[in-house]
């Protein structure tokens, strides 16, 4: 039997800094990076307890949005629960990209399609219920059934009980990195028998418990005194939503918040020479991406989609929309350091002449007003943006207008994008999903016909064939090579246009000690080593 070393070395070498528009995952992801924008600002910044001379007793975290639910299987909820120390998975990924045990004690690869996972017998839910094999299986099965975002990580796993604290995991594919799959926030372990509709009945394992919750406004936490691991020392955590960018910035500058997520890159100058706050800009493995609706007549022609990509000046976009805090990429996987060699693939340079030639070939001819027409209709693209991406949208509008495209930017709340997608009445939108993870899971989620993030309805026979090969690949080198082929094929077909790794900038108070920078900062803010000092 081969003992897992838990090392999945990433070598995060991208020179990226900036603010997460969410992801996403949003990006996260979540969209990691594209965690949807929240409601209106929740009030103006005020003086912190430290500023008044009081001993700090609570950690204040401000985000562009917080969760709308407490149930881990609801969209995006699990990332926020993990972010603030409420939810945990069997494994976690550290800041160096290594997979480590969390609620699990160890994992062993028994044969190419079998893993054994030992659970920590000391772990309990808040209710006191044991986190044993039955509870873990019930939790993961509930996530698989009810959480579409969890399915790419769980669908290939068949989990059985060997004894009270040992799981057997069978995989459809050989050498699947099961601990990595079970490290994602969508696999948070929760008591499947409990109701997660309110704070009185929800039952998780984290170091902090929820004591107050106002959806998309505020979550208040206190220490879980029966926590199985190292207990935190800060008595209270407050997690608030402030969707307005400048109000978030003022919250950080005034000292009201100790951690402020999603700092817009346009506000970086406001923090210059500020000794009370520093900026964390850990590289992010998520790609700022334009998703195109292939259901729209003008975007069904691959030449039009390719022209939009050739006509995007990514160097200029990084300057205008990311304050220089990123690097241009032309393929989706390029923000993953393991695929950094693809950053200039296919669209090797900004080439408006090539773009114009493709549009001419597609029958879209420029007329005296500077706009391209075909059969008497103008070539239009409505680009929907949200959060901190307004400047990016306006820069793209300017670039595409020079090509002869009648480009329009619609900026607003993320819910408007969701509504437009449901109706099919949209041309393009911007998000950033995480490129980090097991290749088939992340690529099929984007580009298979059933993919969660395949917003535009991309269904390409060659891509589907390569995805099937990737699903069956039994070694890492084969998976890597197939992922490269899929990545390039998608760039050529251009159902999406990749721009640059989404910046993520976090403002951290100098009174907070123990903060850890992480390439997935949106789910890694609270840890047990955090301490506050009076200023």
Short mmCIF file of C-alpha atoms in Angstrom, two decimals:
data_model
loop_
_atom_site.label_atom_id
_atom_site.label_comp_id
_atom_site.label_asym_id
_atom_site.label_seq_id
_atom_site.Cartn_x
_atom_site.Cartn_y
_atom_site.Cartn_z
CA UNK A 1 0.00 0.00 0.00
CA UNK A 2 1.22 3.44 -0.82
CA UNK A 3 0.94 6.06 1.92
CA UNK A 4 -0.17 9.49 0.73
CA UNK A 5 2.38 12.20 1.40
CA UNK A 6 -0.30 14.85 0.92
CA UNK A 7 2.05 17.00 -1.12
CA UNK A 8 0.60 18.50 -4.26
CA UNK A 9 3.23 21.08 -5.00
CA UNK A 10 2.00 24.07 -6.91
CA UNK A 11 4.89 26.52 -6.84
CA UNK A 12 2.68 29.58 -6.91
CA UNK A 13 4.89 31.76 -9.07
CA UNK A 14 2.48 34.14 -10.74
CA UNK A 15 3.24 37.74 -10.00
CA UNK A 16 -0.37 38.48 -9.21
CA UNK A 17 -1.92 40.80 -6.68
CA UNK A 18 -5.31 42.38 -6.40
CA UNK A 19 -8.88 42.07 -5.37
CA UNK A 20 -11.16 39.13 -5.80
CA UNK A 21 -14.37 40.10 -7.44
CA UNK A 22 -15.59 37.15 -5.73
CA UNK A 23 -15.20 33.44 -7.72
CA UNK A 24 -15.41 33.05 -8.12
CA UNK A 25 -14.78 30.53 -6.42
CA UNK A 26 -15.36 31.97 -6.58
CA UNK A 27 -13.67 32.46 -7.56
CA UNK A 28 -13.25 31.29 -6.42
CA UNK A 29 -14.37 30.97 -7.13
CA UNK A 30 -17.80 29.60 -6.39
CA UNK A 31 -17.21 31.00 -8.84
CA UNK A 32 -14.29 31.53 -6.90
CA UNK A 33 -13.80 34.66 -8.02
CA UNK A 34 -16.96 35.35 -8.99
CA UNK A 35 -18.86 35.22 -5.82
CA UNK A 36 -21.89 37.31 -6.75
CA UNK A 37 -22.10 40.88 -5.57
CA UNK A 38 -24.23 41.56 -2.56
CA UNK A 39 -26.83 44.08 -1.58
CA UNK A 40 -26.33 47.76 -0.79
CA UNK A 41 -23.69 48.94 1.67
CA UNK A 42 -24.39 48.12 5.28
CA UNK A 43 -23.55 51.49 6.74
CA UNK A 44 -20.60 53.81 7.04
CA UNK A 45 -17.32 53.01 8.71
CA UNK A 46 -16.93 53.94 12.37
CA UNK A 47 -14.16 53.93 14.96
CA UNK A 48 -12.98 50.54 16.16
CA UNK A 49 -12.92 49.45 19.83
CA UNK A 50 -9.12 49.62 19.64
CA UNK A 51 -9.26 53.26 18.62
CA UNK A 52 -11.25 54.05 21.76
CA UNK A 53 -8.64 52.36 23.97
CA UNK A 54 -10.74 49.30 24.83
CA UNK A 55 -9.15 45.86 24.87
CA UNK A 56 -10.08 44.20 21.55
CA UNK A 57 -12.54 41.37 22.02
CA UNK A 58 -13.86 40.83 18.52
CA UNK A 59 -12.42 40.30 15.08
CA UNK A 60 -14.29 42.20 12.37
CA UNK A 61 -14.13 40.86 8.83
CA UNK A 62 -15.71 42.76 5.95
CA UNK A 63 -16.48 41.17 2.60
CA UNK A 64 -18.10 42.21 -0.63
CA UNK A 65 -20.81 39.72 0.24
CA UNK A 66 -21.64 37.09 2.84
CA UNK A 67 -23.84 34.05 2.67
CA UNK A 68 -27.59 34.14 2.25
CA UNK A 69 -28.05 30.79 4.01
CA UNK A 70 -26.56 28.65 6.76
CA UNK A 71 -27.00 25.36 4.94
CA UNK A 72 -23.67 24.15 3.48
CA UNK A 73 -25.39 22.73 0.39
CA UNK A 74 -26.84 26.09 -0.65
CA UNK A 75 -24.98 28.03 -3.37
CA UNK A 76 -21.74 29.62 -2.10
CA UNK A 77 -22.65 29.12 1.57
CA UNK A 78 -19.92 26.59 2.34
CA UNK A 79 -17.11 28.89 1.20
CA UNK A 80 -18.18 31.58 3.66
CA UNK A 81 -18.65 29.08 6.49
CA UNK A 82 -15.15 27.78 5.91
CA UNK A 83 -13.73 31.28 5.56
CA UNK A 84 -14.78 32.25 9.10
CA UNK A 85 -13.86 29.02 10.90
CA UNK A 86 -17.35 27.55 11.10
CA UNK A 87 -17.14 24.69 8.61
CA UNK A 88 -14.45 22.09 7.93
CA UNK A 89 -13.79 19.33 5.40
CA UNK A 90 -11.88 16.08 5.75
CA UNK A 91 -8.79 17.72 4.24
CA UNK A 92 -7.51 21.23 3.63
CA UNK A 93 -5.01 22.86 1.30
CA UNK A 94 -2.36 24.98 2.96
CA UNK A 95 -0.87 28.20 1.61
CA UNK A 96 1.89 26.26 -0.10
CA UNK A 97 -0.59 24.19 -2.09
CA UNK A 98 -0.14 21.04 0.01
CA UNK A 99 -3.12 18.86 0.92
CA UNK A 100 -3.22 18.18 4.66
CA UNK A 101 -5.54 16.12 6.90
CA UNK A 102 -8.18 18.11 8.79
CA UNK A 103 -11.17 16.16 10.10
CA UNK A 104 -9.46 13.12 8.63
CA UNK A 105 -6.42 11.72 10.41
CA UNK A 106 -4.76 10.09 7.40
CA UNK A 107 -5.35 8.70 3.92
CA UNK A 108 -3.78 5.72 2.20
CA UNK A 109 -3.96 4.74 -1.45
CA UNK A 110 -4.51 0.97 -1.27
CA UNK A 111 -4.57 0.34 -5.02
CA UNK A 112 -5.15 2.48 -8.15
CA UNK A 113 -8.89 2.79 -7.47
CA UNK A 114 -9.12 2.42 -3.68
CA UNK A 115 -8.33 4.72 -0.78
CA UNK A 116 -8.73 4.26 2.97
CA UNK A 117 -9.36 7.33 5.12
CA UNK A 118 -8.97 7.27 8.90
CA UNK A 119 -11.13 9.74 10.81
CA UNK A 120 -10.18 11.50 14.04
CA UNK A 121 -12.21 9.79 16.80
CA UNK A 122 -12.09 12.92 18.97
CA UNK A 123 -14.04 15.10 16.52
CA UNK A 124 -17.60 16.04 17.47
CA UNK A 125 -20.29 18.19 15.92
CA UNK A 126 -21.43 21.15 18.01
CA UNK A 127 -24.30 19.00 19.26
CA UNK A 128 -21.87 16.42 20.63
CA UNK A 129 -22.70 13.86 17.95
CA UNK A 130 -19.65 11.86 16.82
CA UNK A 131 -18.19 12.64 13.41
CA UNK A 132 -17.89 8.96 12.58
CA UNK A 133 -18.01 7.06 9.31
CA UNK A 134 -21.80 7.03 9.17
CA UNK A 135 -22.01 10.79 9.75
CA UNK A 136 -19.35 11.59 7.16
CA UNK A 137 -20.97 9.40 4.51
CA UNK A 138 -24.38 10.95 5.20
CA UNK A 139 -22.90 14.45 4.92
CA UNK A 140 -21.10 13.79 1.63
CA UNK A 141 -24.11 12.01 0.13
CA UNK A 142 -26.31 14.96 1.02
CA UNK A 143 -23.83 17.35 -0.61
CA UNK A 144 -23.64 15.17 -3.71
CA UNK A 145 -27.43 15.08 -3.96
CA UNK A 146 -28.22 18.73 -3.26
CA UNK A 147 -25.15 20.81 -4.15
CA UNK A 148 -24.40 21.05 -7.87
CA UNK A 149 -21.02 22.60 -7.10
CA UNK A 150 -20.05 19.57 -4.99
CA UNK A 151 -20.87 17.03 -7.67
CA UNK A 152 -17.68 17.34 -9.76
CA UNK A 153 -15.67 16.41 -6.67
CA UNK A 154 -17.94 13.62 -5.40
CA UNK A 155 -19.57 11.97 -8.42
CA UNK A 156 -16.59 9.70 -9.11
CA UNK A 157 -16.35 8.53 -5.50
CA UNK A 158 -18.15 5.60 -3.87
CA UNK A 159 -17.69 5.81 -0.11
CA UNK A 160 -18.29 2.90 2.27
CA UNK A 161 -17.77 2.24 5.98
CA UNK A 162 -15.04 -0.20 6.99
CA UNK A 163 -15.41 0.48 10.70
CA UNK A 164 -16.66 3.33 12.88
CA UNK A 165 -13.74 5.59 12.00
CA UNK A 166 -12.47 4.21 8.69
CA UNK A 167 -13.81 4.96 5.22
CA UNK A 168 -13.15 3.09 2.01
CA UNK A 169 -13.31 5.25 -1.11
CA UNK A 170 -13.60 3.60 -4.51
CA UNK A 171 -12.89 5.71 -7.58
CA UNK A 172 -13.99 5.29 -11.19
CA UNK A 173 -10.62 6.56 -12.40
CA UNK A 174 -7.18 5.32 -11.43
CA UNK A 175 -5.00 7.32 -9.06
CA UNK A 176 -7.64 9.98 -8.51
CA UNK A 177 -6.33 12.41 -5.85
CA UNK A 178 -9.16 11.74 -3.40
CA UNK A 179 -7.81 13.94 -0.56
CA UNK A 180 -7.66 16.88 -2.97
CA UNK A 181 -11.27 16.30 -4.02
CA UNK A 182 -12.31 16.10 -0.38
CA UNK A 183 -10.50 19.32 0.50
CA UNK A 184 -12.90 21.58 -1.38
CA UNK A 185 -15.21 23.78 0.62
CA UNK A 186 -18.23 22.21 -1.07
CA UNK A 187 -17.41 19.01 0.84
CA UNK A 188 -17.81 20.57 4.30
CA UNK A 189 -18.83 17.90 6.81
CA UNK A 190 -22.15 18.68 8.46
CA UNK A 191 -24.70 16.73 10.47
CA UNK A 192 -27.07 15.57 7.74
CA UNK A 193 -29.74 14.75 10.32
CA UNK A 194 -29.91 18.35 11.58
CA UNK A 195 -31.80 21.25 10.09
CA UNK A 196 -29.48 23.98 8.83
CA UNK A 197 -32.17 26.59 8.47
CA UNK A 198 -31.24 28.58 11.60
CA UNK A 199 -28.52 29.01 14.19
CA UNK A 200 -30.32 26.93 16.81
CA UNK A 201 -30.30 23.72 14.80
CA UNK A 202 -27.33 23.91 12.41
CA UNK A 203 -24.62 21.42 13.37
CA UNK A 204 -21.06 21.73 12.10
CA UNK A 205 -17.56 21.11 13.53
CA UNK A 206 -15.72 24.44 13.36
CA UNK A 207 -13.76 26.34 16.01
CA UNK A 208 -16.46 29.04 16.00
CA UNK A 209 -20.23 28.70 16.35
CA UNK A 210 -22.81 31.00 14.77
CA UNK A 211 -24.73 32.99 17.41
CA UNK A 212 -26.34 35.63 15.18
CA UNK A 213 -27.16 35.64 11.48
CA UNK A 214 -28.76 38.17 9.17
CA UNK A 215 -28.67 36.88 5.58
CA UNK A 216 -26.32 38.91 3.38
CA UNK A 217 -25.78 41.39 6.19
CA UNK A 218 -23.96 40.03 9.24
CA UNK A 219 -22.84 36.82 10.95
CA UNK A 220 -21.64 36.80 14.57
CA UNK A 221 -19.58 33.92 15.99
CA UNK A 222 -18.32 32.79 19.38
CA UNK A 223 -15.73 30.17 20.31
CA UNK A 224 -16.72 26.51 20.20
CA UNK A 225 -15.46 25.52 23.64
CA UNK A 226 -15.57 21.82 22.73
CA UNK A 227 -13.55 22.21 19.55
CA UNK A 228 -11.44 19.16 18.76
CA UNK A 229 -8.33 21.06 17.59
CA UNK A 230 -6.41 24.15 18.67
CA UNK A 231 -8.93 26.62 20.08
CA UNK A 232 -8.90 30.25 18.98
CA UNK A 233 -8.32 33.03 21.51
CA UNK A 234 -10.36 35.88 20.01
CA UNK A 235 -13.78 35.55 21.72
CA UNK A 236 -15.98 36.92 18.94
CA UNK A 237 -15.88 37.16 15.17
CA UNK A 238 -18.14 39.49 13.19
CA UNK A 239 -18.46 38.92 9.44
CA UNK A 240 -20.24 41.72 7.59
CA UNK A 241 -21.27 42.41 4.02
CA UNK A 242 -20.47 45.78 2.50
CA UNK A 243 -21.00 45.65 -1.24
CA UNK A 244 -20.02 49.28 -1.85
CA UNK A 245 -16.32 49.40 -2.69
CA UNK A 246 -15.47 52.77 -1.15
CA UNK A 247 -17.33 51.97 2.05
CA UNK A 248 -15.27 48.79 2.39
CA UNK A 249 -12.09 50.81 1.88
CA UNK A 250 -13.13 53.36 4.51
CA UNK A 251 -13.89 50.52 6.91
CA UNK A 252 -10.31 49.31 6.57
CA UNK A 253 -8.70 52.75 6.73
CA UNK A 254 -10.71 53.82 9.78
CA UNK A 255 -9.75 50.71 11.74
CA UNK A 256 -13.34 49.53 12.00
CA UNK A 257 -12.48 46.22 10.30
CA UNK A 258 -9.44 44.04 10.91
CA UNK A 259 -9.69 42.10 7.63
CA UNK A 260 -11.26 43.66 4.56
CA UNK A 261 -11.67 41.40 1.57
CA UNK A 262 -12.11 42.42 -2.06
CA UNK A 263 -10.26 45.72 -1.87
CA UNK A 264 -10.64 47.25 -5.37
CA UNK A 265 -7.36 47.80 -7.17
CA UNK A 266 -8.54 51.31 -8.01
CA UNK A 267 -8.23 52.15 -4.29
CA UNK A 268 -4.67 50.95 -3.68
CA UNK A 269 -3.30 54.49 -3.59
CA UNK A 270 -5.45 55.25 -0.53
CA UNK A 271 -3.39 52.78 1.51
CA UNK A 272 -0.02 54.26 0.59
CA UNK A 273 2.17 55.01 3.62
CA UNK A 274 -0.60 53.83 6.00
CA UNK A 275 1.10 52.20 8.98
CA UNK A 276 -2.13 50.96 10.57
CA UNK A 277 -3.14 48.75 7.63
CA UNK A 278 -1.17 46.62 5.21
CA UNK A 279 -2.27 45.00 1.97
CA UNK A 280 -2.04 41.28 1.34
CA UNK A 281 -1.83 40.34 -2.32
CA UNK A 282 -1.32 36.58 -2.51
CA UNK A 283 -1.38 35.15 -6.03
CA UNK A 284 -4.76 33.70 -7.03
CA UNK A 285 -5.31 30.65 -9.24
CA UNK A 286 -8.39 31.95 -11.03
CA UNK A 287 -8.78 33.46 -14.48
CA UNK A 288 -10.72 36.61 -15.25
CA UNK A 289 -12.94 35.29 -18.02
CA UNK A 290 -15.52 36.58 -20.50
CA UNK A 291 -18.26 33.95 -20.95
CA UNK A 292 -20.02 34.15 -24.33
CA UNK A 293 -23.60 33.05 -24.98
CA UNK A 294 -23.33 30.69 -27.93
CA UNK A 295 -27.10 30.75 -28.24
CA UNK A 296 -26.92 34.26 -29.73
CA UNK A 297 -26.82 34.34 -33.52
CA UNK A 298 -23.81 36.65 -33.84
CA UNK A 299 -21.74 34.52 -31.43
CA UNK A 300 -22.44 31.15 -33.03
CA UNK A 301 -19.76 31.85 -35.64
CA UNK A 302 -16.39 30.83 -34.19
CA UNK A 303 -14.69 33.54 -36.27
CA UNK A 304 -16.60 36.24 -34.41
CA UNK A 305 -15.61 34.77 -31.06
CA UNK A 306 -11.98 34.46 -32.12
CA UNK A 307 -12.03 38.06 -33.36
CA UNK A 308 -13.20 39.28 -29.96
CA UNK A 309 -10.26 37.46 -28.38
CA UNK A 310 -7.68 38.69 -30.92
CA UNK A 311 -9.09 42.19 -30.44
CA UNK A 312 -8.69 42.21 -26.65
CA UNK A 313 -5.54 44.11 -25.66
CA UNK A 314 -4.80 42.22 -22.48
CA UNK A 315 -1.78 44.33 -21.54
CA UNK A 316 -3.95 47.42 -21.60
CA UNK A 317 -6.69 45.64 -19.66
CA UNK A 318 -4.26 44.73 -16.88
CA UNK A 319 -3.28 48.38 -16.57
CA UNK A 320 -6.74 49.91 -16.85
CA UNK A 321 -8.76 47.32 -14.95
CA UNK A 322 -6.25 45.77 -12.55
CA UNK A 323 -3.90 48.68 -11.85
CA UNK A 324 -1.08 46.54 -13.23
CA UNK A 325 -1.62 43.97 -10.47
CA UNK A 326 -1.76 40.92 -12.76
CA UNK A 327 -0.27 39.45 -15.93
CA UNK A 328 -2.03 38.78 -19.26
CA UNK A 329 -3.08 35.23 -20.13
CA UNK A 330 -4.77 33.90 -23.25
CA UNK A 331 -6.04 30.52 -21.99
CA UNK A 332 -8.15 29.61 -19.00
CA UNK A 333 -5.75 27.20 -17.26
CA UNK A 334 -2.85 29.65 -17.44
CA UNK A 335 -3.59 31.09 -13.99
CA UNK A 336 -2.80 27.67 -12.51
CA UNK A 337 0.99 27.65 -11.97
CA UNK A 338 1.16 24.06 -13.21
CA UNK A 339 -0.04 25.34 -16.60
CA UNK A 340 1.77 28.67 -16.72
CA UNK A 341 3.36 27.73 -20.05
CA UNK A 342 -0.04 28.22 -21.71
CA UNK A 343 -0.35 31.91 -20.85
CA UNK A 344 0.46 33.01 -24.43
CA UNK A 345 -0.99 30.05 -26.30
CA UNK A 346 -3.24 30.50 -29.37
CA UNK A 347 -3.64 34.28 -29.08
CA UNK A 348 0.05 35.03 -29.09
CA UNK A 349 -0.36 38.81 -29.24
CA UNK A 350 -2.93 41.57 -29.48
CA UNK A 351 -3.82 41.60 -33.19
CA UNK A 352 -6.70 43.91 -34.22
CA UNK A 353 -5.85 43.36 -37.89
CA UNK A 354 -6.36 39.61 -37.48
CA UNK A 355 -9.62 40.33 -35.68
CA UNK A 356 -10.81 42.57 -38.47
CA UNK A 357 -9.92 39.98 -41.10
CA UNK A 358 -11.94 37.30 -39.28
CA UNK A 359 -14.96 39.59 -38.99
CA UNK A 360 -14.72 40.40 -42.70
CA UNK A 361 -14.64 36.68 -43.50
CA UNK A 362 -17.69 36.15 -41.30
CA UNK A 363 -19.59 38.75 -43.34
CA UNK A 364 -19.54 41.55 -40.76
CA UNK A 365 -18.40 44.56 -42.77
CA UNK A 366 -17.57 47.99 -41.38
CA UNK A 367 -19.68 50.87 -42.69
CA UNK A 368 -19.29 54.64 -42.59
CA UNK A 369 -20.44 54.94 -38.98
CA UNK A 370 -17.58 52.66 -37.88
CA UNK A 371 -19.91 49.77 -36.96
CA UNK A 372 -19.93 46.39 -38.66
CA UNK A 373 -23.17 45.17 -40.24
CA UNK A 374 -24.45 41.94 -41.74
CA UNK A 375 -27.81 41.66 -43.48
CA UNK A 376 -28.56 45.17 -42.26
CA UNK A 377 -28.04 44.33 -38.59
CA UNK A 378 -25.20 45.76 -36.46
CA UNK A 379 -22.71 43.48 -34.71
CA UNK A 380 -23.65 43.95 -31.07
CA UNK A 381 -22.25 42.56 -27.82
CA UNK A 382 -23.86 43.34 -24.47
CA UNK A 383 -21.29 42.71 -21.75
CA UNK A 384 -22.64 42.24 -18.21
CA UNK A 385 -20.34 43.07 -15.28
CA UNK A 386 -20.73 43.23 -11.51
CA UNK A 387 -18.69 44.04 -8.41
CA UNK A 388 -15.28 45.52 -9.19
CA UNK A 389 -15.36 44.71 -12.90
CA UNK A 390 -16.96 47.90 -14.21
CA UNK A 391 -13.63 49.36 -15.34
CA UNK A 392 -12.77 46.10 -17.08
CA UNK A 393 -16.05 46.12 -18.93
CA UNK A 394 -15.59 49.72 -20.05
CA UNK A 395 -12.05 49.03 -21.26
CA UNK A 396 -13.29 46.07 -23.30
CA UNK A 397 -16.11 48.19 -24.68
CA UNK A 398 -13.57 50.71 -25.95
CA UNK A 399 -11.36 48.04 -27.51
CA UNK A 400 -14.21 46.20 -29.23
CA UNK A 401 -15.73 49.45 -30.47
CA UNK A 402 -12.49 50.10 -32.33
CA UNK A 403 -13.05 46.77 -34.09
CA UNK A 404 -16.46 47.93 -35.27
CA UNK A 405 -18.46 46.11 -32.62
CA UNK A 406 -21.41 47.94 -31.11
CA UNK A 407 -20.41 47.09 -27.54
CA UNK A 408 -22.51 47.92 -24.49
CA UNK A 409 -21.70 47.44 -20.80
CA UNK A 410 -24.42 46.61 -18.31
CA UNK A 411 -23.09 46.90 -14.74
CA UNK A 412 -25.12 45.86 -11.72
CA UNK A 413 -25.78 43.23 -9.07
CA UNK A 414 -24.84 39.64 -9.83
CA UNK A 415 -28.48 38.63 -9.54
CA UNK A 416 -29.10 40.50 -12.81
CA UNK A 417 -26.58 38.23 -14.54
CA UNK A 418 -28.23 35.14 -13.06
CA UNK A 419 -31.66 36.30 -14.20
CA UNK A 420 -30.36 37.03 -17.71
CA UNK A 421 -28.80 33.59 -17.94
CA UNK A 422 -32.01 31.91 -16.90
CA UNK A 423 -33.89 33.75 -19.65
CA UNK A 424 -31.12 33.37 -22.23
CA UNK A 425 -31.18 37.12 -22.87
CA UNK A 426 -27.48 37.92 -22.59
CA UNK A 427 -24.41 38.08 -24.84
CA UNK A 428 -21.40 38.09 -22.52
CA UNK A 429 -20.54 38.27 -18.83
CA UNK A 430 -17.38 38.29 -16.72
CA UNK A 431 -16.48 35.88 -13.91
CA UNK A 432 -13.43 34.12 -12.50
CA UNK A 433 -13.55 30.47 -11.45
CA UNK A 434 -10.68 28.68 -9.77
CA UNK A 435 -8.33 26.75 -12.05
CA UNK A 436 -6.76 24.95 -9.08
CA UNK A 437 -7.60 21.30 -8.56
CA UNK A 438 -8.01 17.92 -10.17
CA UNK A 439 -8.02 18.56 -13.89
CA UNK A 440 -11.15 16.68 -14.91
CA UNK A 441 -13.22 18.24 -12.15
CA UNK A 442 -12.30 21.83 -13.00
CA UNK A 443 -12.34 21.44 -16.80
CA UNK A 444 -15.56 19.43 -17.03
CA UNK A 445 -17.24 21.96 -14.78
CA UNK A 446 -16.43 24.64 -17.32
CA UNK A 447 -16.65 22.92 -20.70
CA UNK A 448 -18.70 19.72 -20.61
CA UNK A 449 -22.30 20.16 -21.82
CA UNK A 450 -23.51 19.61 -18.24
CA UNK A 451 -20.84 21.76 -16.61
CA UNK A 452 -21.93 24.01 -13.78
CA UNK A 453 -20.03 26.98 -15.25
CA UNK A 454 -20.71 26.24 -18.91
CA UNK A 455 -22.94 29.28 -19.06
CA UNK A 456 -22.87 29.75 -22.84
CA UNK A 457 -23.90 26.22 -23.83
CA UNK A 458 -20.54 25.12 -25.27
CA UNK A 459 -20.87 21.62 -26.74
CA UNK A 460 -17.87 20.68 -28.88
CA UNK A 461 -17.37 17.10 -30.07
CA UNK A 462 -13.56 17.25 -29.88
CA UNK A 463 -13.58 18.83 -26.41
CA UNK A 464 -16.06 16.20 -25.19
CA UNK A 465 -13.85 13.42 -26.56
CA UNK A 466 -10.79 14.81 -24.82
CA UNK A 467 -12.74 15.20 -21.56
CA UNK A 468 -13.68 11.52 -21.74
CA UNK A 469 -10.03 10.61 -22.22
CA UNK A 470 -9.10 12.83 -19.29
CA UNK A 471 -11.70 11.14 -17.12
CA UNK A 472 -10.10 7.74 -17.82
CA UNK A 473 -6.45 8.84 -17.63
CA UNK A 474 -4.63 6.82 -15.00
CA UNK A 475 -1.50 8.88 -14.32
CA UNK A 476 -0.70 12.51 -13.67
CA UNK A 477 1.40 13.04 -16.78
CA UNK A 478 -1.42 11.82 -19.02
CA UNK A 479 -3.88 14.05 -17.19
CA UNK A 480 -1.58 17.01 -17.59
CA UNK A 481 -1.12 16.44 -21.32
CA UNK A 482 -4.84 16.00 -21.93
CA UNK A 483 -5.62 19.09 -19.88
CA UNK A 484 -3.21 21.04 -22.09
CA UNK A 485 -5.02 19.80 -25.20
CA UNK A 486 -8.45 20.70 -23.80
CA UNK A 487 -7.20 24.09 -22.69
CA UNK A 488 -5.88 24.86 -26.18
CA UNK A 489 -8.95 23.49 -27.96
CA UNK A 490 -11.23 25.67 -25.86
CA UNK A 491 -9.10 28.74 -26.57
CA UNK A 492 -9.33 28.01 -30.30
CA UNK A 493 -13.11 27.58 -30.19
CA UNK A 494 -13.43 30.63 -27.91
CA UNK A 495 -16.64 29.95 -25.97
CA UNK A 496 -14.82 32.05 -23.36
CA UNK A 497 -12.14 34.72 -23.58
CA UNK A 498 -9.42 34.51 -20.94
CA UNK A 499 -7.83 37.78 -19.85
CA UNK A 500 -5.67 37.65 -16.71
CA UNK A 501 -5.56 36.01 -13.26
CA UNK A 502 -8.07 37.87 -11.11
CA UNK A 503 -6.28 40.02 -8.55
CA UNK A 504 -7.16 39.57 -4.90
CA UNK A 505 -6.25 42.29 -2.41
CA UNK A 506 -7.03 42.05 1.29
CA UNK A 507 -6.50 44.89 3.76
CA UNK A 508 -5.26 43.67 7.15
CA UNK A 509 -5.02 45.72 10.33
CA UNK A 510 -1.55 45.84 11.87
CA UNK A 511 -3.26 45.02 15.18
CA UNK A 512 -4.05 41.53 13.89
CA UNK A 513 -1.30 38.96 14.32
CA UNK A 514 -1.22 35.51 12.72
CA UNK A 515 -3.01 36.36 9.47
CA UNK A 516 -2.01 33.90 6.76
CA UNK A 517 -1.86 34.85 3.09
CA UNK A 518 -3.41 32.16 0.91
CA UNK A 519 -3.96 31.73 -2.81
CA UNK A 520 -7.56 30.88 -1.90
CA UNK A 521 -7.98 33.74 0.55
CA UNK A 522 -11.76 33.80 0.16
CA UNK A 523 -11.98 30.59 2.20
CA UNK A 524 -8.93 31.03 4.44
CA UNK A 525 -9.19 34.04 6.71
CA UNK A 526 -9.87 32.75 10.23
CA UNK A 527 -7.35 30.47 11.93
CA UNK A 528 -6.72 29.54 15.55
CA UNK A 529 -3.45 31.51 15.77
CA UNK A 530 -5.03 34.92 15.21
CA UNK A 531 -4.58 37.44 18.01
CA UNK A 532 -5.52 41.10 18.43
CA UNK A 533 -3.53 43.80 20.15
CA UNK A 534 -4.75 47.22 21.24
CA UNK A 535 -3.39 50.15 19.24
#
